[in-house]
């Protein structure tokens, strides 16, 4: 559990299309090559501490003749952003993926001050 010791809590959220490989015959759709995609998501405003980040699939367009395998994570989380990483494996074919995310954490205030 992350305990936020701050009077100000910020919530950032967004949605991003990670890829669309169907139209271009990309690797996720053909099932050959890289089976992972990542995208750096930058927050509009920095948090004062590393926030908690939740990611979820909001669109997944998969080939129905193979098993659906997917892993979505937020990695390298910092005060300014995170990497959203989608992975699949074996014979799964993915046409496109969109994710949504939410970050919750402490934000700075004009009333903050440090004792030296």
Coordinates of C-alpha atoms in Angstrom, one line a residue:
X1 CA 0.0 0.0 0.0
X2 CA 1.2 3.5 -0.9
X3 CA 0.5 6.0 1.9
X4 CA 0.4 9.5 0.7
X5 CA 1.6 11.9 3.3
X6 CA 0.5 15.1 1.6
X7 CA -2.5 17.3 1.7
X8 CA -2.7 17.4 -2.1
X9 CA -3.3 14.3 -4.2
X10 CA -3.2 14.5 -8.0
X11 CA -5.0 12.2 -10.5
X12 CA -3.8 12.0 -14.1
X13 CA -5.5 9.9 -16.7
X14 CA -5.4 9.2 -20.4
X15 CA -5.9 6.8 -23.3
X16 CA -3.4 5.9 -26.1
X17 CA -3.4 3.7 -29.1
X18 CA -0.3 1.5 -28.6
X19 CA -0.3 0.1 -32.1
X20 CA -2.4 -0.9 -35.1
X21 CA -0.6 -3.7 -37.1
X22 CA -3.5 -5.1 -39.1
X23 CA -3.5 -2.5 -41.9
X24 CA 0.3 -2.5 -42.3
X25 CA 1.0 -6.3 -41.8
X26 CA 3.0 -5.5 -38.7
X27 CA 4.8 -8.0 -36.5
X28 CA 2.0 -8.2 -33.9
X29 CA -0.5 -9.2 -36.6
X30 CA 1.8 -11.6 -38.5
X31 CA 3.0 -13.2 -35.3
X32 CA 6.6 -12.9 -36.4
X33 CA 9.3 -10.7 -34.9
X34 CA 8.9 -8.6 -31.7
X35 CA 6.0 -9.7 -29.5
X36 CA 6.3 -6.6 -27.3
X37 CA 5.4 -2.9 -27.7
X38 CA 6.1 -0.1 -25.3
X39 CA 5.3 3.6 -25.2
X40 CA 6.5 6.2 -22.8
X41 CA 3.5 8.1 -21.3
X42 CA 4.4 11.5 -20.0
X43 CA 2.2 13.1 -17.3
X44 CA 1.0 16.7 -18.1
X45 CA 2.3 17.7 -14.7
X46 CA 4.9 16.0 -12.5
X47 CA 4.0 14.3 -9.3
X48 CA 6.1 15.1 -6.2
X49 CA 6.6 11.4 -5.5
X50 CA 6.4 8.3 -7.6
X51 CA 2.6 7.7 -8.1
X52 CA 0.6 4.5 -8.3
X53 CA -0.3 3.7 -11.9
X54 CA -3.0 1.4 -13.2
X55 CA -3.2 0.4 -16.9
X56 CA -6.1 -1.4 -18.6
X57 CA -7.0 -2.6 -22.1
X58 CA -9.8 -0.5 -23.6
X59 CA -9.5 -2.0 -27.1
X60 CA -8.1 -5.3 -28.2
X61 CA -8.6 -6.6 -31.6
X62 CA -7.3 -10.2 -31.8
X63 CA -7.4 -13.0 -34.4
X64 CA -10.0 -15.5 -33.3
X65 CA -8.3 -18.6 -34.8
X66 CA -5.6 -18.6 -32.1
X67 CA -5.5 -18.3 -28.3
X68 CA -5.7 -14.8 -26.8
X69 CA -2.6 -14.1 -24.7
X70 CA -1.8 -10.7 -23.4
X71 CA 0.2 -9.0 -20.7
X72 CA -0.1 -5.3 -20.0
X73 CA 2.1 -3.6 -17.4
X74 CA 3.3 -0.2 -16.3
X75 CA 7.1 -0.2 -15.8
X76 CA 9.8 2.4 -15.1
X77 CA 7.3 4.6 -13.2
X78 CA 8.6 8.0 -12.2
X79 CA 7.3 11.3 -11.1
X80 CA 7.1 12.4 -14.8
X81 CA 5.7 9.3 -16.5
X82 CA 5.9 5.6 -17.2
X83 CA 6.4 2.9 -19.9
X84 CA 3.2 1.1 -20.9
X85 CA 4.2 -2.3 -22.2
X86 CA 2.0 -4.8 -24.0
X87 CA 3.3 -8.3 -24.6
X88 CA 1.9 -11.4 -26.3
X89 CA 3.5 -14.8 -27.2
X90 CA 3.3 -18.0 -29.2
X91 CA 0.8 -17.9 -32.1
X92 CA -1.4 -15.1 -30.8
X93 CA -2.1 -12.4 -33.5
X94 CA -3.0 -8.9 -32.4
X95 CA -4.4 -6.4 -34.9
X96 CA -4.5 -3.4 -32.5
X97 CA -4.5 -2.3 -28.9
X98 CA -5.6 0.8 -27.0
X99 CA -5.0 1.3 -23.4
X100 CA -6.3 3.6 -20.7
X101 CA -4.3 4.6 -17.6
X102 CA -4.7 6.4 -14.3
X103 CA -2.0 7.7 -12.0
X104 CA -2.6 8.7 -8.4
X105 CA -0.1 10.4 -6.2
X106 CA 1.1 13.3 -4.2
X107 CA 1.6 16.7 -6.0
X108 CA 3.5 19.8 -4.9
X109 CA 1.7 22.8 -3.5
X110 CA 2.7 26.4 -3.2
X111 CA 2.4 25.9 0.6
X112 CA 5.1 23.2 0.6
X113 CA 8.4 24.2 2.2
X114 CA 11.6 22.4 3.2
X115 CA 13.4 22.9 6.5
X116 CA 17.1 23.2 5.8

